[in-house]
């Protein structure tokens, strides 16, 4: 055991790879939050009145709400007046094309392995890059435009496609949905917008890359994806942040609206700065993600690999309204050192013959706490609803915790809901078996963990799967029980 | 190749090996027999470097190097292979993937380039034939849901892939029916050559009809109490272990 803990220590002493800060001049709001700040943000973004009103309504609602205390996480009270709600890297004007983007900005993203120069088409992924509060570049826009696909920053969507934004904003996650969603609705500064027209299969992965750069700044982005009838899109989201001693708040909202027979696949590799080994700093990742299967036969799949953040509070959910619609949730959540995660999903079965599938793989190491919280709710009229849930926990070492909170709520007797759960430890026997074959401890743990998470990793698009595998290995490798 | 001198080792303060002496030269096959609990698996564990076991006295050299100072993975990379009595399951990791990782780590240790996919596949096909194992088994999660025979055959397949200098087979025969036993033994025999050696740990004489040993040692209560040639195994089969318990220890 002592030996195992030592291995764990060695491996967890690795530094966070994306912890550097780029030297970018920023245009920021003063610290704190009040109606003037909300107005400031709206004005900065030259928004129409209806959106300012929407924000103010959200802000006023937020004032009456309380921060949720039910998640299985602990942290000191957040001082909402000590946060900067808007920070944008200074650019001459909104860049009209990539050539006009500040080279320092492009470099920032290059350093993260994300090329925003379209000449380098190697990856074949369209990217919307969001730095602090604003979107700095969206690639492949013209090519997608030929198919009628809209993929742009949220701010641009407000300007160019106000009717779509007005119609769908808040249609899946109402502004008063919860404390953090209300906060986001009041102060969100940018994010991505995507519309896939009827019958179109998006030919490339669409991706948003979020990066927090400025200090003391919260990131409140909003993503809205609307998939029209018979369309398909696969959407990726990645994120990193510099190492800082203070906690930074990230409260995002993602809404997906799927019409008849539309299929949306949303994948996340979340690698926000997790804080130091001693638990200093790190991102508070309080995120609301929800998809509405509005049309019959529609489908929404969430896949997430959560390795970063000091605290994660996030439940990507599906509201299965259309008949024969289906929702999926595949998750690997890794916590190490002092990280805390309370994550899972909600599957709300409303339509007939709706299906949902939940595969959750928790991995806890160090002194971390990792909770799965999931709800399966079958409403009265959801005849023949089916759910299958598999929730596994893997423990490394004996100082971490794994918890499972399944809530099953069935109001229709024809429903079939299955829940399976396991808890296991990486065995010394497994590690030794690998070592006896010439595989060192780090590689052994990487192998075992990736094997454990395979069912989820298999859901990711190829490029992401490779990255996610490396990330898993990097985040914990080691630690036995 | 392997030189064990006065090896004493135990676990949790309990002494299990009480002064083992053994010399293994290239090309040789040694059988270690003995009743349950005599310390056979402990010896295999100590040689392969299981950290729960403490060596309290004696020395072990392998190819002239002090084996006891090496990490388990380095022992493996130097050419020691243990076919486990109870191979563990590793969910989600196929034998193919497992072997690819192992071979490339071993090659890196030896200063060689990693094998590319084509070369690896070629090697695998060749070894699969040798131990009569099916590709479908190798694509499945390692040992997960394998029958006893499949697990043992998979161990021998891995041995074939890694081409060790010294193989230690811990009760590889237990739980095998006669056909599986023959296949496993066949594999081992085909892999024998003048430069490698094998230690066959077994409880029964049966396996030794197929893998013919040069030497047979009887381990009892942590000591090798008798050594001989293959005739000794037959004698043990006839008389059981009781008569040997009274024999004085031999070096
Ligand atoms: N992990 C362990 N903890 C305590 N005693 C052990 C452990 N492993 C083996 N032993 C004891 O050591 C002795 C030798 O065991 P083993 O080497 O497995 O024998 P064999 O393989 O010859 O049957 C037995 O008395 C056994 O109970
Ligand atoms: Mg044994």
PDB file of C-alpha atoms in Angstrom, chain A residues 3 428-430 432-441 443 447-448 450-452 454, chain B residues 48 50-51 71-73 76-77 80-82 84 89 91-93 102 105-106 155 158:
ATOM      1  CA  UNK A   3       4.370   1.689  -2.295  1.00  0.00           C
ATOM      2  CA  UNK A 428      -2.067  -4.712  -7.328  1.00  0.00           C
ATOM      3  CA  UNK A 429      -2.425  -8.025  -9.095  1.00  0.00           C
ATOM      4  CA  UNK A 430      -3.332  -6.285 -12.339  1.00  0.00           C
ATOM      5  CA  UNK A 432       1.974  -6.693 -11.234  1.00  0.00           C
ATOM      6  CA  UNK A 433       0.720  -8.761 -14.124  1.00  0.00           C
ATOM      7  CA  UNK A 434       1.539  -5.887 -16.471  1.00  0.00           C
ATOM      8  CA  UNK A 435       4.916  -5.254 -14.910  1.00  0.00           C
ATOM      9  CA  UNK A 436       5.812  -8.912 -15.222  1.00  0.00           C
ATOM     10  CA  UNK A 437       5.342  -8.472 -18.943  1.00  0.00           C
ATOM     11  CA  UNK A 438       7.787  -5.584 -19.027  1.00  0.00           C
ATOM     12  CA  UNK A 439       5.244  -2.749 -18.787  1.00  0.00           C
ATOM     13  CA  UNK A 440       6.158  -0.054 -16.270  1.00  0.00           C
ATOM     14  CA  UNK A 441       3.713   1.184 -13.664  1.00  0.00           C
ATOM     15  CA  UNK A 443       1.951   2.537 -18.684  1.00  0.00           C
ATOM     16  CA  UNK A 447      -3.616   0.673 -20.003  1.00  0.00           C
ATOM     17  CA  UNK A 448      -5.968  -0.424 -17.239  1.00  0.00           C
ATOM     18  CA  UNK A 450      -8.220   3.197 -20.706  1.00  0.00           C
ATOM     19  CA  UNK A 451      -9.525  -0.356 -20.760  1.00  0.00           C
ATOM     20  CA  UNK A 452     -11.986   0.521 -18.035  1.00  0.00           C
ATOM     21  CA  UNK A 454     -13.152   2.032 -23.300  1.00  0.00           C
TER      22      UNK A 454
ATOM     23  CA  UNK B  48       9.617 -12.202 -10.676  1.00  0.00           C
ATOM     24  CA  UNK B  50       6.440  -9.326  -6.287  1.00  0.00           C
ATOM     25  CA  UNK B  51       6.886  -6.613  -3.720  1.00  0.00           C
ATOM     26  CA  UNK B  71      12.173  -3.723 -10.625  1.00  0.00           C
ATOM     27  CA  UNK B  72       9.726  -6.393 -11.814  1.00  0.00           C
ATOM     28  CA  UNK B  73       9.418  -4.797 -15.258  1.00  0.00           C
ATOM     29  CA  UNK B  76      10.827  -9.070 -17.469  1.00  0.00           C
ATOM     30  CA  UNK B  77      12.795  -6.935 -19.904  1.00  0.00           C
ATOM     31  CA  UNK B  80      12.242 -13.500 -17.142  1.00  0.00           C
ATOM     32  CA  UNK B  81       8.725 -14.631 -17.874  1.00  0.00           C
ATOM     33  CA  UNK B  82       6.204 -15.949 -15.392  1.00  0.00           C
ATOM     34  CA  UNK B  84       0.853 -17.173 -13.699  1.00  0.00           C
ATOM     35  CA  UNK B  89      -8.434 -10.179 -15.812  1.00  0.00           C
ATOM     36  CA  UNK B  91     -11.268  -5.485 -18.578  1.00  0.00           C
ATOM     37  CA  UNK B  92     -11.298  -3.542 -21.819  1.00  0.00           C
ATOM     38  CA  UNK B  93      -7.702  -4.412 -22.721  1.00  0.00           C
ATOM     39  CA  UNK B 102       4.667  -5.001 -23.570  1.00  0.00           C
ATOM     40  CA  UNK B 105       8.335  -1.261 -23.767  1.00  0.00           C
ATOM     41  CA  UNK B 106      10.748  -4.177 -23.774  1.00  0.00           C
ATOM     42  CA  UNK B 155      -0.107 -17.291 -20.983  1.00  0.00           C
ATOM     43  CA  UNK B 158       2.404 -14.338 -24.366  1.00  0.00           C
TER      44      UNK B 158
END
